[in-house]
CSV table of C-alpha atoms in Angstrom, one decimal:
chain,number,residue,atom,x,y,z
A,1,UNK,CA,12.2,-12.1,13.6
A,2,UNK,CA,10.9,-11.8,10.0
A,3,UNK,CA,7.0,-11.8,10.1
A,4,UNK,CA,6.5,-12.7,14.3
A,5,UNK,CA,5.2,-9.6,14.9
A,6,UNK,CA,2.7,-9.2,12.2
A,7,UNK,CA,1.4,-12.5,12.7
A,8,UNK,CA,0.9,-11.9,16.6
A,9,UNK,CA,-1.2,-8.5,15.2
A,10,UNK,CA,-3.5,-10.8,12.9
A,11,UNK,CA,-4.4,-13.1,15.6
A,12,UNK,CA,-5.2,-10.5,17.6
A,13,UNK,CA,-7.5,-8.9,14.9
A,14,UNK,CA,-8.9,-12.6,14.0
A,15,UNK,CA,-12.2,-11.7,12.8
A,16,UNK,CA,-11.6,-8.1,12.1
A,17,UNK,CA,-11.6,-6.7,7.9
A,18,UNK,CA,-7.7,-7.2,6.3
A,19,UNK,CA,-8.6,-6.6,2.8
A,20,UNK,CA,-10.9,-6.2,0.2
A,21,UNK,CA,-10.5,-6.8,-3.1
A,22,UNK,CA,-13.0,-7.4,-6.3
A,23,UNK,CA,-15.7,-6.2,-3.5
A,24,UNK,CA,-14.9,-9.5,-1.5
A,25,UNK,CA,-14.1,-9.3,2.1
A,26,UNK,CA,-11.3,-10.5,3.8
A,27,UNK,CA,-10.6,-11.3,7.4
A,28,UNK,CA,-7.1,-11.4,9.8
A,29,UNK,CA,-7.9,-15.0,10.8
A,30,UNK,CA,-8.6,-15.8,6.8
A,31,UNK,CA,-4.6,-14.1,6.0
A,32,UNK,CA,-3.1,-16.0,9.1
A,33,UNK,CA,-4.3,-19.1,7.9
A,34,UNK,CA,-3.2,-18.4,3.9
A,35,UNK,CA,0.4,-18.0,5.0
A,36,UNK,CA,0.3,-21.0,7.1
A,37,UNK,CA,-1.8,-23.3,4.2
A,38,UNK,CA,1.2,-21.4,1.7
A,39,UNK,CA,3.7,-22.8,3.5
A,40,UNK,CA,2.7,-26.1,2.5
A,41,UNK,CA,2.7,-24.9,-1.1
A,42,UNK,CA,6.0,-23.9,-1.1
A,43,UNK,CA,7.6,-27.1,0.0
A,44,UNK,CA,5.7,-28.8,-3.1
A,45,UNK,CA,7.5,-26.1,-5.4
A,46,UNK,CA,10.6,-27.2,-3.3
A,47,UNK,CA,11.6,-23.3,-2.6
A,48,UNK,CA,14.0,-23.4,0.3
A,49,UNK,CA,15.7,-20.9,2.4
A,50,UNK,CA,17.3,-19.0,0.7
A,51,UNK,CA,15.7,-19.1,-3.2
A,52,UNK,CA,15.6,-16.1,-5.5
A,53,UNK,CA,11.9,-16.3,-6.3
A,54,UNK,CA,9.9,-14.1,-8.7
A,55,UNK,CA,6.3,-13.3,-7.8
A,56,UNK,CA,4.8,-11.9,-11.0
A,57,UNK,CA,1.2,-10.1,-9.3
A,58,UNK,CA,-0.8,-7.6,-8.1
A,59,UNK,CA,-2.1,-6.6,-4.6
A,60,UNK,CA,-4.5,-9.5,-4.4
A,61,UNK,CA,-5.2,-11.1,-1.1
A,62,UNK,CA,-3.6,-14.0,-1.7
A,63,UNK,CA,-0.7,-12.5,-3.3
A,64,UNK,CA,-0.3,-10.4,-0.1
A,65,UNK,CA,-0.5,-14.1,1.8
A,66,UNK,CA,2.4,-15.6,-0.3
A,67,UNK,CA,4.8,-12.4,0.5
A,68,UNK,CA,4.4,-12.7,3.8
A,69,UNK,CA,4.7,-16.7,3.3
A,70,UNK,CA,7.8,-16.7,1.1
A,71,UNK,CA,9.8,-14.1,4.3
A,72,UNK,CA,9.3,-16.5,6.4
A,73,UNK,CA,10.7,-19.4,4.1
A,74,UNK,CA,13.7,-16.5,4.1
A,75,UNK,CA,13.6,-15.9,0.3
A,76,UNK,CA,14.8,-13.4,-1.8
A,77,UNK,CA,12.0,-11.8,-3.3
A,78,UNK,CA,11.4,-9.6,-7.0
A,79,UNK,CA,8.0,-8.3,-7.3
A,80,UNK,CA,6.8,-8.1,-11.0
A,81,UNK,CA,3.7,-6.4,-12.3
A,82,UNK,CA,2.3,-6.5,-15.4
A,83,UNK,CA,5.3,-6.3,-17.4
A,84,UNK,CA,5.9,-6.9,-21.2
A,85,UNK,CA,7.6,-10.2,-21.5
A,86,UNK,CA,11.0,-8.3,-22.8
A,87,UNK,CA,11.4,-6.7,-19.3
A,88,UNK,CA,10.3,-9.4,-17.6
A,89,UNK,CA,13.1,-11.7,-19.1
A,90,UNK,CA,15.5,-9.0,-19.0
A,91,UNK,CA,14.4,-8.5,-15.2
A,92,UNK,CA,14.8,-12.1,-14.7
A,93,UNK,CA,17.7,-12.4,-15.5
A,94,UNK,CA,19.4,-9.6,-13.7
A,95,UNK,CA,18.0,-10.8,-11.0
A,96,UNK,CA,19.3,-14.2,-11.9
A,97,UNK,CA,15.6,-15.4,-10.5
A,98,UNK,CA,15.4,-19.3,-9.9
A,99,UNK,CA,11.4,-19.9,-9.6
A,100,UNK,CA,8.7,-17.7,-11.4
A,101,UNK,CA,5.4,-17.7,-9.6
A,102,UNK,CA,2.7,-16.2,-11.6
A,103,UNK,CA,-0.4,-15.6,-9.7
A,104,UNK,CA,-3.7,-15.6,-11.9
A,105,UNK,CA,-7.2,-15.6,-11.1
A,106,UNK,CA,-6.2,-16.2,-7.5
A,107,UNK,CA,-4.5,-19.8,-8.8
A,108,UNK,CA,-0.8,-19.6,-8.5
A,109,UNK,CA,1.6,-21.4,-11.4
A,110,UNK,CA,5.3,-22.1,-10.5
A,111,UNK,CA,7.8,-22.2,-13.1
A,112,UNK,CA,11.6,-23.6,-12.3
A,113,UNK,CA,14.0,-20.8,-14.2
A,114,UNK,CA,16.8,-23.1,-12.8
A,115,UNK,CA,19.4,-20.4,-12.2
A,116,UNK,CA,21.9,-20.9,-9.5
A,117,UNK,CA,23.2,-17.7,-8.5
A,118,UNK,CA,26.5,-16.8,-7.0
A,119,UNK,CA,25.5,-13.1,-6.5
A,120,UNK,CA,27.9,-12.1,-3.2
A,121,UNK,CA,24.5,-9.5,-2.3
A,122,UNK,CA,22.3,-13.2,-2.4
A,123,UNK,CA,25.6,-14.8,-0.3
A,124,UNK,CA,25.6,-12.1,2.6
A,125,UNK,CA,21.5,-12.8,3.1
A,126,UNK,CA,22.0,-16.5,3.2
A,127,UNK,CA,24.5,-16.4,5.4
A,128,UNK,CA,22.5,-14.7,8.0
A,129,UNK,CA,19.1,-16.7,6.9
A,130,UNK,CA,17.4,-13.5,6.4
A,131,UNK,CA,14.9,-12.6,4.0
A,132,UNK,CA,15.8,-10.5,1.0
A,133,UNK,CA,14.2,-8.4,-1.7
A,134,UNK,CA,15.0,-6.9,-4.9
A,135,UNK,CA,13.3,-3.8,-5.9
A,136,UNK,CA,13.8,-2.6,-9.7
A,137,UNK,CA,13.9,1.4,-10.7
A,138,UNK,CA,11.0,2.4,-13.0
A,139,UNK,CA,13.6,3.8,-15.2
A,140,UNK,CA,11.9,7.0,-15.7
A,141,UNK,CA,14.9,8.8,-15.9
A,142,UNK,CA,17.6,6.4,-16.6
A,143,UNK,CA,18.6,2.4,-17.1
A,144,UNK,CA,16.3,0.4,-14.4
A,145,UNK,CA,18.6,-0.7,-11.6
A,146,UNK,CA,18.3,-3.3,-9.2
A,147,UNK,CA,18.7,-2.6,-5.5
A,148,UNK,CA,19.1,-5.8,-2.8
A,149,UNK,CA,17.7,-5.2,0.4
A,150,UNK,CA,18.1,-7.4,3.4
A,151,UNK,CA,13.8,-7.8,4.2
A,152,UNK,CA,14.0,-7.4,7.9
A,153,UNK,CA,15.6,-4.5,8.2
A,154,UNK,CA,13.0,-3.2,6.2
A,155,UNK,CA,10.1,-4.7,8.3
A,156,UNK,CA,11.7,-4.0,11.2
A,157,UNK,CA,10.6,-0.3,11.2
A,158,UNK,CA,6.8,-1.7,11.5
A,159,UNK,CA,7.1,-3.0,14.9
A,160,UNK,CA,5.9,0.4,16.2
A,161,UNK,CA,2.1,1.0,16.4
A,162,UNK,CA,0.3,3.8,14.2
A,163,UNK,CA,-3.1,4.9,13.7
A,164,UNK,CA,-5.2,2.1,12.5
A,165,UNK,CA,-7.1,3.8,8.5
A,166,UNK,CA,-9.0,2.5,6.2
A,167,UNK,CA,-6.2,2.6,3.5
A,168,UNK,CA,-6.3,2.4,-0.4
A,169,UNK,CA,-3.0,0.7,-1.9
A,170,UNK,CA,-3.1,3.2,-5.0
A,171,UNK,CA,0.4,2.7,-5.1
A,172,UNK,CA,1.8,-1.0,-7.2
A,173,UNK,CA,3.1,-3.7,-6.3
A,174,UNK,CA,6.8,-3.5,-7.8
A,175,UNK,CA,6.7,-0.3,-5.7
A,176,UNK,CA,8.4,0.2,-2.4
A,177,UNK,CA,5.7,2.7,-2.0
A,178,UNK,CA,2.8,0.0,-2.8
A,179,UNK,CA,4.8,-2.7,-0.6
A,180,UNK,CA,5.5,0.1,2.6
A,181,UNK,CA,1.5,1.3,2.6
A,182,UNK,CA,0.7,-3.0,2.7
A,183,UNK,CA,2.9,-3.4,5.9
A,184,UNK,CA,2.4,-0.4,7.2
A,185,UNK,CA,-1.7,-0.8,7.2
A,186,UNK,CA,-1.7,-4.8,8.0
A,187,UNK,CA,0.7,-4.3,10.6
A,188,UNK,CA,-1.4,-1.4,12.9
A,189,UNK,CA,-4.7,-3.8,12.0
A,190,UNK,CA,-6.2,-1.1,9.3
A,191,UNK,CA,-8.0,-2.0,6.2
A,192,UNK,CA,-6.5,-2.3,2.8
A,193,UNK,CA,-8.5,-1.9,-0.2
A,194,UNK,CA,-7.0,-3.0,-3.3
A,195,UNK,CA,-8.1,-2.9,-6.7
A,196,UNK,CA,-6.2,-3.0,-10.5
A,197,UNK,CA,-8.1,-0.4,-11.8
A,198,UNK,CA,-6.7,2.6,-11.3
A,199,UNK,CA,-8.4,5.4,-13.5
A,200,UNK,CA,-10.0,8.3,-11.1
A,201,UNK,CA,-13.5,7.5,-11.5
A,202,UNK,CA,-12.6,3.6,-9.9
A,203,UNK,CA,-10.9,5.8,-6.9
A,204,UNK,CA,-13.1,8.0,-6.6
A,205,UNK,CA,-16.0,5.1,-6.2
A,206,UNK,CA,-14.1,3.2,-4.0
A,207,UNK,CA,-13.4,6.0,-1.6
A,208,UNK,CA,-17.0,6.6,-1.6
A,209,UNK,CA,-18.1,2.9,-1.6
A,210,UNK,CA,-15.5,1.7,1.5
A,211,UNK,CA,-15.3,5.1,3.3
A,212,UNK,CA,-11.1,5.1,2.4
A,213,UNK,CA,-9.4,7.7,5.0
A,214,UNK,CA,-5.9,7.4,3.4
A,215,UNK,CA,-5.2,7.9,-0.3
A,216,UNK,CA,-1.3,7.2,-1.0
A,217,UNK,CA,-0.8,8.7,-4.9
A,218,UNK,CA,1.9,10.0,-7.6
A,219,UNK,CA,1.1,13.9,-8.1
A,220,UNK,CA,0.8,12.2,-11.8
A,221,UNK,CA,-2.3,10.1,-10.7
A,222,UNK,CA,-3.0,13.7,-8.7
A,223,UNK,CA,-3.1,16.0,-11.9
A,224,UNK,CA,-5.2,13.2,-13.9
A,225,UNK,CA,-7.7,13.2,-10.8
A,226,UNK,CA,-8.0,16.9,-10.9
A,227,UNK,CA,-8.6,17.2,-14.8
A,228,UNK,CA,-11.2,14.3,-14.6
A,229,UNK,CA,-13.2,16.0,-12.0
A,230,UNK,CA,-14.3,13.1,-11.3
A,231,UNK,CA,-13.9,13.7,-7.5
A,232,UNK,CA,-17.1,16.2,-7.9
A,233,UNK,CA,-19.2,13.1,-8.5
A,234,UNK,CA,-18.5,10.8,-5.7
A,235,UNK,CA,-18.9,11.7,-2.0
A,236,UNK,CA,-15.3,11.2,-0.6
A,237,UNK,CA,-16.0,13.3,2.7
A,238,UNK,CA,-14.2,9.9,4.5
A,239,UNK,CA,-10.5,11.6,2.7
A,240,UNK,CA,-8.0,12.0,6.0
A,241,UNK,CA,-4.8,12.0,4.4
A,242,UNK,CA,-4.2,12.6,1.2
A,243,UNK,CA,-0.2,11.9,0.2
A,244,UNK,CA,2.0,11.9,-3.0
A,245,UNK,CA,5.9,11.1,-3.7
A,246,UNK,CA,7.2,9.0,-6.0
A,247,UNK,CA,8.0,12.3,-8.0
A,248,UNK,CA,8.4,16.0,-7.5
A,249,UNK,CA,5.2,17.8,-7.1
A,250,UNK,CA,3.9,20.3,-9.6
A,251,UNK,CA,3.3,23.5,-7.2
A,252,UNK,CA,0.6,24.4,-9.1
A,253,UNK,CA,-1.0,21.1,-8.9
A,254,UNK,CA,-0.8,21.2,-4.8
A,255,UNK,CA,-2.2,24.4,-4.6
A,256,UNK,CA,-4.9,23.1,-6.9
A,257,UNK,CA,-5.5,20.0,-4.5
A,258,UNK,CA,-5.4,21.7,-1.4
A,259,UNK,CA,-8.4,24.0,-3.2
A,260,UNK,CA,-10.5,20.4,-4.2
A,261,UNK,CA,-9.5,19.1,-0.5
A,262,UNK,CA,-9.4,22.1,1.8
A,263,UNK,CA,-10.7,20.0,4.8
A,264,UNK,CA,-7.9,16.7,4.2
A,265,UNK,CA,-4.0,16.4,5.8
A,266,UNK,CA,-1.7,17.1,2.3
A,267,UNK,CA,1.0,15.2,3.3
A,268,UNK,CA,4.4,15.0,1.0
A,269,UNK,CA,6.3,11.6,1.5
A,270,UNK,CA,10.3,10.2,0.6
A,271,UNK,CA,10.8,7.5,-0.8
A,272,UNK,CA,13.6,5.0,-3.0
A,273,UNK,CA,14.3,1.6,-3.7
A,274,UNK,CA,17.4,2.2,-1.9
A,275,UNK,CA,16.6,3.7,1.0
A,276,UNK,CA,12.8,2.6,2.0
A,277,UNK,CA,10.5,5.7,3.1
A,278,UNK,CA,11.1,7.9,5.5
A,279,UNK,CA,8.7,9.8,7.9
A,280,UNK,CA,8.3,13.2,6.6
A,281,UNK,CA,6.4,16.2,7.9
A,282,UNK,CA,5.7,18.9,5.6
A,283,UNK,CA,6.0,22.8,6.6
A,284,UNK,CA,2.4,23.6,5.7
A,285,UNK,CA,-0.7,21.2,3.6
A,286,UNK,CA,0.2,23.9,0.9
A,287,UNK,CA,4.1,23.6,1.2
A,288,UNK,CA,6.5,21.7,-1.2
A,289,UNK,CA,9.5,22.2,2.1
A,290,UNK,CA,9.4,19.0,4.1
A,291,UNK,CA,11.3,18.0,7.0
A,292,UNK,CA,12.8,14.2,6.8
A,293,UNK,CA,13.9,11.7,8.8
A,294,UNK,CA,12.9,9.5,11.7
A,295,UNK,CA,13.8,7.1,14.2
A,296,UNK,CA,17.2,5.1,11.6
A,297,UNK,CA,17.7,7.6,9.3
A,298,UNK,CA,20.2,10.6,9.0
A,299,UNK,CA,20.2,13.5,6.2
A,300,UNK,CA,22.9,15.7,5.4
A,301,UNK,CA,23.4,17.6,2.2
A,302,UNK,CA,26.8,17.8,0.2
A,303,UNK,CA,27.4,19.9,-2.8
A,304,UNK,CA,23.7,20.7,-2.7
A,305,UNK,CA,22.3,16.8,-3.2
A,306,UNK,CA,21.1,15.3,-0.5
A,307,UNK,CA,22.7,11.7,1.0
A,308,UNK,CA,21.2,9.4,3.7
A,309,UNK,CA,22.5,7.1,6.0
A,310,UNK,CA,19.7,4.5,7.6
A,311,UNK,CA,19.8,1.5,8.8
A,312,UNK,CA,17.1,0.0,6.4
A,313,UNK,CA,19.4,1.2,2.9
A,314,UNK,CA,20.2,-1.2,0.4
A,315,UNK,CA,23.2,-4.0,0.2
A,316,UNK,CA,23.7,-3.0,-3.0
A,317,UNK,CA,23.0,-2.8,-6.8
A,318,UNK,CA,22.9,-6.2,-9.1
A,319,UNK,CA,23.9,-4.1,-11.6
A,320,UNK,CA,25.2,-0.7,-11.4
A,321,UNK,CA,28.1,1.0,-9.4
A,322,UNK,CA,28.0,1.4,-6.0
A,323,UNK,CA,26.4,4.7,-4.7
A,324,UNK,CA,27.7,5.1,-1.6
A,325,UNK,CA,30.4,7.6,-0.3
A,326,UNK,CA,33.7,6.4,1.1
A,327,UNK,CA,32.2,7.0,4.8
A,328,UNK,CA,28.8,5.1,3.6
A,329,UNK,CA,26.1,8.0,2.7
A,330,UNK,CA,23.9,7.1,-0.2
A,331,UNK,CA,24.0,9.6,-2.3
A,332,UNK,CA,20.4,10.3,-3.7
A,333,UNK,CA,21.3,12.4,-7.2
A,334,UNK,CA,18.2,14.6,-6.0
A,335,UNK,CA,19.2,18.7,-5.9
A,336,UNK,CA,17.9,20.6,-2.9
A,337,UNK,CA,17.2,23.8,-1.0
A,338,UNK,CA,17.4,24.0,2.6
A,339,UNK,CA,15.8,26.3,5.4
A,340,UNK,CA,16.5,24.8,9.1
A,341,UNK,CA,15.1,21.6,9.1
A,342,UNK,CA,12.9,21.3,5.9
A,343,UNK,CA,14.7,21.0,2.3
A,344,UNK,CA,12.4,21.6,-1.0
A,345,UNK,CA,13.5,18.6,-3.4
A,346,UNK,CA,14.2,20.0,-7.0
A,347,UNK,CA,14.7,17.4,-9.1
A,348,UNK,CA,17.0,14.8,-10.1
A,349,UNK,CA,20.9,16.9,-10.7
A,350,UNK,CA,21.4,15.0,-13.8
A,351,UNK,CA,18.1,16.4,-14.8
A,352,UNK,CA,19.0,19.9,-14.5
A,353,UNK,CA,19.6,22.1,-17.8
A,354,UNK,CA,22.4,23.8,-18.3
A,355,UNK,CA,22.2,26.2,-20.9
A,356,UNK,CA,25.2,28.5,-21.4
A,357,UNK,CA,26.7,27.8,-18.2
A,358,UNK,CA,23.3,28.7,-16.2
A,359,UNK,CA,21.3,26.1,-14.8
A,360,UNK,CA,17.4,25.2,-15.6
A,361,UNK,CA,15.9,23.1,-13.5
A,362,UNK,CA,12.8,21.3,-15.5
A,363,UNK,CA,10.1,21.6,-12.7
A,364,UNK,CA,10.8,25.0,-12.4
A,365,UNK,CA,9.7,25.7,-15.5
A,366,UNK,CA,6.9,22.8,-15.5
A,367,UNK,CA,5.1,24.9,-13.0
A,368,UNK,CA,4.9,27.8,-15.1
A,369,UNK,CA,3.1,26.2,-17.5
A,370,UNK,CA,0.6,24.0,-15.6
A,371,UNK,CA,-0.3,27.5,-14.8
A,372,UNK,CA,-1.6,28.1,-18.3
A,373,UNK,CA,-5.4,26.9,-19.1
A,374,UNK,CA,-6.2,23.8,-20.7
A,375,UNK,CA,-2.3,22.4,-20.3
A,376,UNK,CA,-3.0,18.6,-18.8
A,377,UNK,CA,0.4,17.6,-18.4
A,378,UNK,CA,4.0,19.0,-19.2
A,379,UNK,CA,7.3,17.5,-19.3
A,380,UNK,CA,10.3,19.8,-19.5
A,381,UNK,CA,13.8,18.6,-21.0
A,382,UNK,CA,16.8,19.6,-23.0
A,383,UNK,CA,18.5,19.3,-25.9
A,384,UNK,CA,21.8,19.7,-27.4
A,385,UNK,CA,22.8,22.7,-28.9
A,386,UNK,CA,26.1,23.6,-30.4
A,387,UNK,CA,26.3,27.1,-29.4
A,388,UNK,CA,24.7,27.1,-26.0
A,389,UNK,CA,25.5,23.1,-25.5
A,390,UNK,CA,21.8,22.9,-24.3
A,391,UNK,CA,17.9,24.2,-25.0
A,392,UNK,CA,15.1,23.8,-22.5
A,393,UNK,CA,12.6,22.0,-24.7
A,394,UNK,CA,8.7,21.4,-23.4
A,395,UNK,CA,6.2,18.6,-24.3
A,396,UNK,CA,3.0,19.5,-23.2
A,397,UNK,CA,-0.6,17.6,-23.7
A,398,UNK,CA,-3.3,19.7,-23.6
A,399,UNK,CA,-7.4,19.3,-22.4
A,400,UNK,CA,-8.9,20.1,-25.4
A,401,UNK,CA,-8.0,20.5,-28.9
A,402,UNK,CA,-7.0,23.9,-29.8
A,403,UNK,CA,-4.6,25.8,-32.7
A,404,UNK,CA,-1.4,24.3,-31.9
A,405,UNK,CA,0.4,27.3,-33.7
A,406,UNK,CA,-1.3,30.2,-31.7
A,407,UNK,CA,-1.1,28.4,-28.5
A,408,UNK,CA,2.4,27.7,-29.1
A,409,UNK,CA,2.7,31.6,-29.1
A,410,UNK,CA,0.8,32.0,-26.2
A,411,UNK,CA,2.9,29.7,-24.0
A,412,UNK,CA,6.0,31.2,-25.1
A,413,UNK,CA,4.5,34.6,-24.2
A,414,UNK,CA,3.7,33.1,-20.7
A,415,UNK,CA,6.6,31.7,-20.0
A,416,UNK,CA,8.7,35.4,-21.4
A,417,UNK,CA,6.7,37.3,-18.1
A,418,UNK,CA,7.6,35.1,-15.4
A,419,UNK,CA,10.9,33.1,-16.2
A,420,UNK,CA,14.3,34.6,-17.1
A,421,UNK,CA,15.5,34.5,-21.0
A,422,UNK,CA,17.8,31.3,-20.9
A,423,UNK,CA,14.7,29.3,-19.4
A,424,UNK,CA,12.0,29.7,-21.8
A,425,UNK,CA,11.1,26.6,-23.8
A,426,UNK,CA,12.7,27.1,-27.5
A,427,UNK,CA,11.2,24.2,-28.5
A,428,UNK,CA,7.5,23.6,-27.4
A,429,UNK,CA,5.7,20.0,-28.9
A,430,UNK,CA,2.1,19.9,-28.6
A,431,UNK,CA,1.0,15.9,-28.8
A,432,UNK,CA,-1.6,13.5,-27.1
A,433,UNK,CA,0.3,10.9,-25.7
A,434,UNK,CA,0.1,10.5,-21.8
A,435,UNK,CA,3.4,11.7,-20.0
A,436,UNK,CA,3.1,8.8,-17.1
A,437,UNK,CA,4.6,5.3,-16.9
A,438,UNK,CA,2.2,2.2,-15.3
A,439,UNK,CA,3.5,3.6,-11.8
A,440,UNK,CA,1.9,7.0,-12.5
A,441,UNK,CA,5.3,8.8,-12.7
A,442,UNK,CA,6.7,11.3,-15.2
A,443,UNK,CA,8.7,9.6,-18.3
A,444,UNK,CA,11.5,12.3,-17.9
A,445,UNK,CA,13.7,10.2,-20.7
A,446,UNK,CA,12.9,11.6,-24.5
């Protein structure tokens, strides 16, 4: 199976617009024939069926070529981006990768790491001659794990036809969010515009410039976009769909998008490295409830965390415990609320605060103070204490420079009229440094 079906789609589109990138223009016919001419590449760099390869890129055109080329060699595939060459070597070698290819001003360089893994998650895929991928945590909250997938499982949701959008891939390339809006546009016959640059003036130009319909974002990128207002000098009347995961939504930030947006679809999505995406529907634009699901995946919730079971979910970690229950639910770690069929993520459970026995949940209290003026971006943790055994501390970047002292004060007061005793920040740190990682997601680790 593999890549069949998406090739039949490109030859079908032959001269229609795949992708554009650096404001170049590229074709279905041009990608069909990449993969094919890649193909050849790959036999020089004597990859076989079967070889854990690197690919250390971005969303270029002909990175997106080699993907598709390297599933149909039956690979097993770790996207890199942009990494510091610490991670990278650590990342390597958890993945115990045998070939590097670095892909630079569109000219690709192979490097032979000559590793010869007996990983029994790389066994199982050779066995069956499928494709595999390895997808590594951001580590925002946590040690970065790495999750084995067997590739056409994932693909093989794909196979069903969706509206064909002009589509920006906001999301990166290490990111099953970045890979899942690459196959999901290519394989309906949309257009996906790429680009490296991701401050909001770029994508606000872009939208303008290619008429995007479908912006895929972190509610981090989200908040930055809205304190820029640099949406107010671009026309980006072409906006259909504008979506965000990765994260949990600030519900001050939606309201505030919905406001800047009132006439685009506000779409909440769910996604993790272990699990893929799922279809979600959410109970209103304005609404943080979603429902979840679709055609391979089940949701039930246990202890108040909610577990899936789908047929696209993970072999397995490289290295961390497995996460499954004893009658094979993964269990996400993500606290929830339910009403019928929609559930309100909350965060993380090993996030939550407990402060004297009662429990603080840190977006809770984030929400109250995006509320405040000139707050850009607020990230909400604790701290042990030896009388309560924790505090709810706050980190907060502001707008503009102001008197940290007095508006110290002012938050506290804030916070004092609209959240109980035990939840108000009893430490607050005022300081300039940007609360995101390169994937545009809260740094919850202090």
């Amino acid at each position: 199976m593999s890549t069949d079906f998406f090739l039949e789609e490109f030859q079908q589109k032959n001269n229609n617009h795949a992708i554009i990138w650096n404001e170049n223009i590229f074709n279905y016919s041009w990608l069909e024939n990449k993969i094919r001419q890649l193909q050849k590449n790959l036999d020089s760099y004597e990859i076989k069926n079967g070889t854990i390869v690197a690919v250390d890129s971005t969303f270029s055109p002909l990175t997106i070529a080699l993907i598709f080329a390297l599933i149909e060699r039956k690979s097993i595939i770790i996207p890199l981006y942009k990494l510091n060459s610490k991670i990278k070597e650590k990342m390597l070698k958890i993945s115990e990768c045998e070939f590097l290819l670095s892909v630079k001003d569109e000219i690709i360089e192979c490097d032979h790491l000559k590793n010869n893994s007996k990983q029994e998650l790389y066994k199982k895929l050779r066995e069956k001659n499928h494709p595999g991928l390895v997808l590594f945590s951001s580590g925002s909250s946590g040690q970065q794990k790495a999750a084995v997938h067997d590739f056409n499982l994932l693909l093989e949701k794909f196979k069903a036809n969706r509206k064909l959008f002009i589509t920006l891939n906001f999301l990166l390339f290490d990111h099953w969010g970045g890979l899942n809006t690459m196959f999901h546009t290519l394989s309906n016959g949309g257009i996906l515009v790429c680009t490296d640059n991701r401050n909001p003036e770029n994508i606000c130009r872009l939208i303008e410039k290619y008429k995007i319909e479908v912006l895929p974002a972190s509610p981090s990128f989200l908040n930055l976009l809205l304190i820029s207002e640099d949406y107010k000098k671009f026309d980006l009347d072409s906006l259909k769909i504008i979506s965000y995961g990765t994260e949990p939504m600030s519900e001050t930030v939606l309201k505030k998008i919905c406001k800047t947006f009132p006439d685009v679809k506000i779409q909440q999505t769910y996604g993790l490295i272990e699990v893929g995406v799922m279809r979600s529907k959410s109970k209103r634009r304005d609404s943080l409830w979603v429902k979840l699901g679709g055609e391979g995946y089940e949701t039930r919730i246990r202890n108040g965390i909610l577990e899936i079971k789908a047929d696209s979910t993970m072999l397995g970690y490289l290295n961390a415990p497995s996460p499954f229950t004893n009658d094979g639910w993964f269990n996400t770690g993500d606290k929830v609320l339910v009403d019928g069929e929609y559930y309100k993520i909350l965060g993380r459970n090993s996030e939550i605060i407990n402060v004297g026995g009662e429990k603080v949940y840190p977006t809770e209290v984030e929400n109250v103070i995006q509320e405040i003026n000139n707050v850009s971006e607020v990230t909400v943790y604790g701290e042990k204490n030896f009388i309560l055994g924790n505090i709810v501390c706050a980190k907060i970047s502001l707008i503009e420079e102001t008197n940290k002292v007095e508006f110290i004060k002012h938050v506290k007061k804030f916070c004092k009229e609209r959240l109980q005793k035990y939840k108000i920040p009893v430490k607050i740190n005022i300081e300039n440094k940007q609360q995101y990682n390169y994937r545009f997601k809260k740094i919850r680790i202090q």
